[in-house]
XYZ file of C-alpha atoms in Angstrom:
203
model
C 34.154 96.215 47.864
C 31.523 96.228 50.576
C 32.255 96.785 54.241
C 31.256 93.109 54.893
C 34.245 91.846 52.928
C 36.709 94.107 54.726
C 38.974 92.459 57.040
C 38.197 93.130 60.745
C 39.748 92.316 63.997
C 43.299 93.479 63.109
C 45.203 94.089 66.419
C 47.768 96.979 66.180
C 50.266 97.042 69.042
C 53.551 98.112 67.499
C 54.452 100.369 64.483
C 54.981 97.351 62.324
C 51.329 96.261 63.050
C 50.014 99.643 62.021
C 51.929 99.388 58.666
C 50.627 95.814 58.171
C 47.086 97.064 58.942
C 47.265 99.898 56.491
C 48.767 97.636 53.807
C 45.901 95.119 54.256
C 43.494 97.922 54.032
C 45.108 99.186 50.689
C 44.941 95.604 49.240
C 41.298 95.161 50.400
C 40.424 98.234 48.642
C 42.155 97.241 45.501
C 44.237 100.294 45.354
C 47.893 100.288 44.014
C 50.775 102.147 45.488
C 50.875 104.383 42.457
C 47.348 105.429 42.764
C 47.763 106.285 46.426
C 50.797 108.494 45.443
C 48.688 110.315 42.898
C 45.615 110.779 45.217
C 47.665 111.892 48.167
C 49.800 114.345 46.136
C 53.027 112.438 46.930
C 56.077 111.791 44.846
C 56.165 108.388 42.922
C 57.097 105.597 45.264
C 56.459 107.323 48.508
C 53.730 105.055 49.825
C 55.655 101.975 48.733
C 58.608 103.167 50.681
C 56.371 103.549 53.743
C 54.204 100.465 53.568
C 56.396 98.283 51.342
C 58.919 95.598 52.580
C 61.737 98.127 52.483
C 60.207 100.642 55.040
C 62.752 103.276 53.741
C 60.580 106.058 54.999
C 58.732 106.425 58.264
C 54.982 107.181 58.284
C 54.391 110.686 59.323
C 51.347 111.912 60.988
C 50.073 113.704 57.891
C 50.429 110.601 55.616
C 48.647 108.576 58.360
C 45.688 110.910 58.268
C 45.530 110.851 54.438
C 45.868 107.073 54.203
C 43.084 106.744 56.783
C 40.689 109.040 54.697
C 41.849 107.332 51.449
C 41.102 103.872 52.727
C 38.091 104.957 54.569
C 39.212 103.258 57.848
C 39.554 104.182 61.454
C 41.038 102.659 64.502
C 39.562 101.851 67.762
C 41.552 101.825 70.990
C 40.767 98.967 73.692
C 42.508 97.604 76.626
C 45.281 94.988 76.134
C 44.722 92.254 78.800
C 47.984 90.704 78.593
C 49.894 94.012 78.961
C 47.470 94.972 81.660
C 48.470 91.774 83.586
C 52.146 92.661 83.304
C 51.765 96.289 84.262
C 49.274 96.201 86.923
C 51.816 95.461 89.653
C 54.003 98.407 88.497
C 50.794 100.844 88.550
C 49.946 99.838 92.151
C 53.531 100.085 93.396
C 54.422 103.495 91.894
C 55.027 106.648 93.649
C 51.711 108.854 93.978
C 53.168 111.806 95.387
C 53.492 113.575 92.034
C 50.245 112.053 90.600
C 47.203 114.323 90.467
C 44.185 112.315 91.928
C 41.587 115.042 91.725
C 40.324 117.151 88.927
C 42.519 119.382 86.579
C 44.371 122.054 88.487
C 44.153 125.690 87.515
C 47.331 127.120 85.753
C 49.179 130.024 86.925
C 48.108 132.149 83.982
C 44.443 131.451 84.391
C 44.777 132.173 88.232
C 46.438 135.519 87.519
C 43.575 136.443 85.145
C 40.835 135.276 87.730
C 42.626 136.957 90.834
C 41.173 140.402 90.278
C 37.675 139.217 90.013
C 37.921 136.879 93.099
C 39.322 139.819 95.136
C 36.492 142.110 93.922
C 33.877 139.508 94.946
C 35.455 139.038 98.248
C 35.517 142.734 98.843
C 31.887 143.102 97.845
C 30.904 140.333 100.370
C 33.072 141.733 103.109
C 31.527 145.194 102.593
C 28.099 143.745 102.593
C 28.947 141.890 105.825
C 30.336 145.122 107.519
C 27.445 147.232 106.117
C 29.717 149.426 104.254
C 30.396 149.825 100.519
C 33.574 148.758 98.902
C 35.011 152.154 98.215
C 34.519 153.363 101.680
C 35.973 150.133 103.129
C 39.200 150.556 100.797
C 39.421 154.292 101.792
C 39.400 153.453 105.370
C 42.079 150.795 104.907
C 44.264 153.126 102.922
C 43.730 155.958 105.344
C 45.009 153.742 108.133
C 48.241 153.306 106.260
C 48.746 157.005 105.652
C 50.373 157.911 108.920
C 52.886 155.117 108.597
C 53.798 156.165 104.997
C 54.121 159.862 106.106
C 56.517 158.896 108.869
C 58.635 157.067 106.429
C 58.618 159.939 103.907
C 59.312 162.624 106.544
C 62.141 160.843 108.248
C 65.173 163.067 107.933
C 67.995 161.495 106.041
C 71.323 160.756 107.585
C 73.883 163.622 106.996
C 76.285 162.468 104.483
C 80.070 163.272 104.962
C 81.111 166.130 102.870
C 83.365 165.545 99.889
C 86.658 167.095 100.600
C 88.716 167.959 97.439
C 92.258 166.724 97.310
C 95.020 168.985 95.803
C 96.087 167.915 92.312
C 98.643 165.283 92.059
C 101.410 165.255 89.464
C 101.651 161.820 88.022
C 103.882 162.151 84.890
C 106.287 164.775 83.631
C 108.250 164.623 80.443
C 111.577 166.449 80.318
C 112.007 169.222 77.712
C 114.283 168.048 74.951
C 117.732 169.762 74.814
C 119.130 171.547 71.886
C 115.808 172.820 70.546
C 114.421 176.307 71.214
C 110.660 176.663 71.345
C 108.442 179.167 72.583
C 107.068 179.039 76.113
C 103.653 178.588 74.868
C 104.430 175.848 72.414
C 106.644 174.106 75.008
C 103.798 174.126 77.439
C 101.559 172.520 74.806
C 103.872 170.042 73.381
C 106.529 169.023 75.942
C 104.961 169.519 79.313
C 102.723 166.559 79.536
C 101.140 166.946 82.989
C 98.451 164.623 83.814
C 96.606 165.770 86.693
C 94.149 163.662 88.743
C 91.597 165.342 90.691
C 90.492 162.981 93.463
C 87.465 163.430 95.613
C 86.922 161.183 98.537
C 85.162 161.238 101.761
C 87.059 162.675 104.776
């Protein structure tokens, strides 16, 4: 069919209006749901479940793009005078503290990438103003900080209190079993369970 015979002036305000508009476009092109399924690479009955009366499936963004191309249609956004009259009072009375009135702001990542270049340009202009090059200027700034850093580095550390060893403490001893003779070495290894704790603390 020609473009002159295509329905125009369809207003889309809700999802239902959008589905009705797509259905009208399909009918105007003389295409069946089965043909749309085949051309779009969909399973049989998919388009009918989206545009048909059951609306069993929702219209996905991919299918919306596919049907727009298949039906050779496009949508134009325009103001809604009725909704504008209802919302105008809310727009004027809203809190503007968090609204950006100017142009787009620079993100933190972009600022981090631009910061070295900004500092380099600033240093070059400052050196030009002072009649000195950037390297000499930076050397002078760093040299002025060296005495302070040297004082910090050479400052004697506070004398820590010495660690005084504490004599071993016997915390457990198991008596030797009676009625059984063992060698002194074996007895020392198996029956004399001495757990010694070496404690070091500050005096």
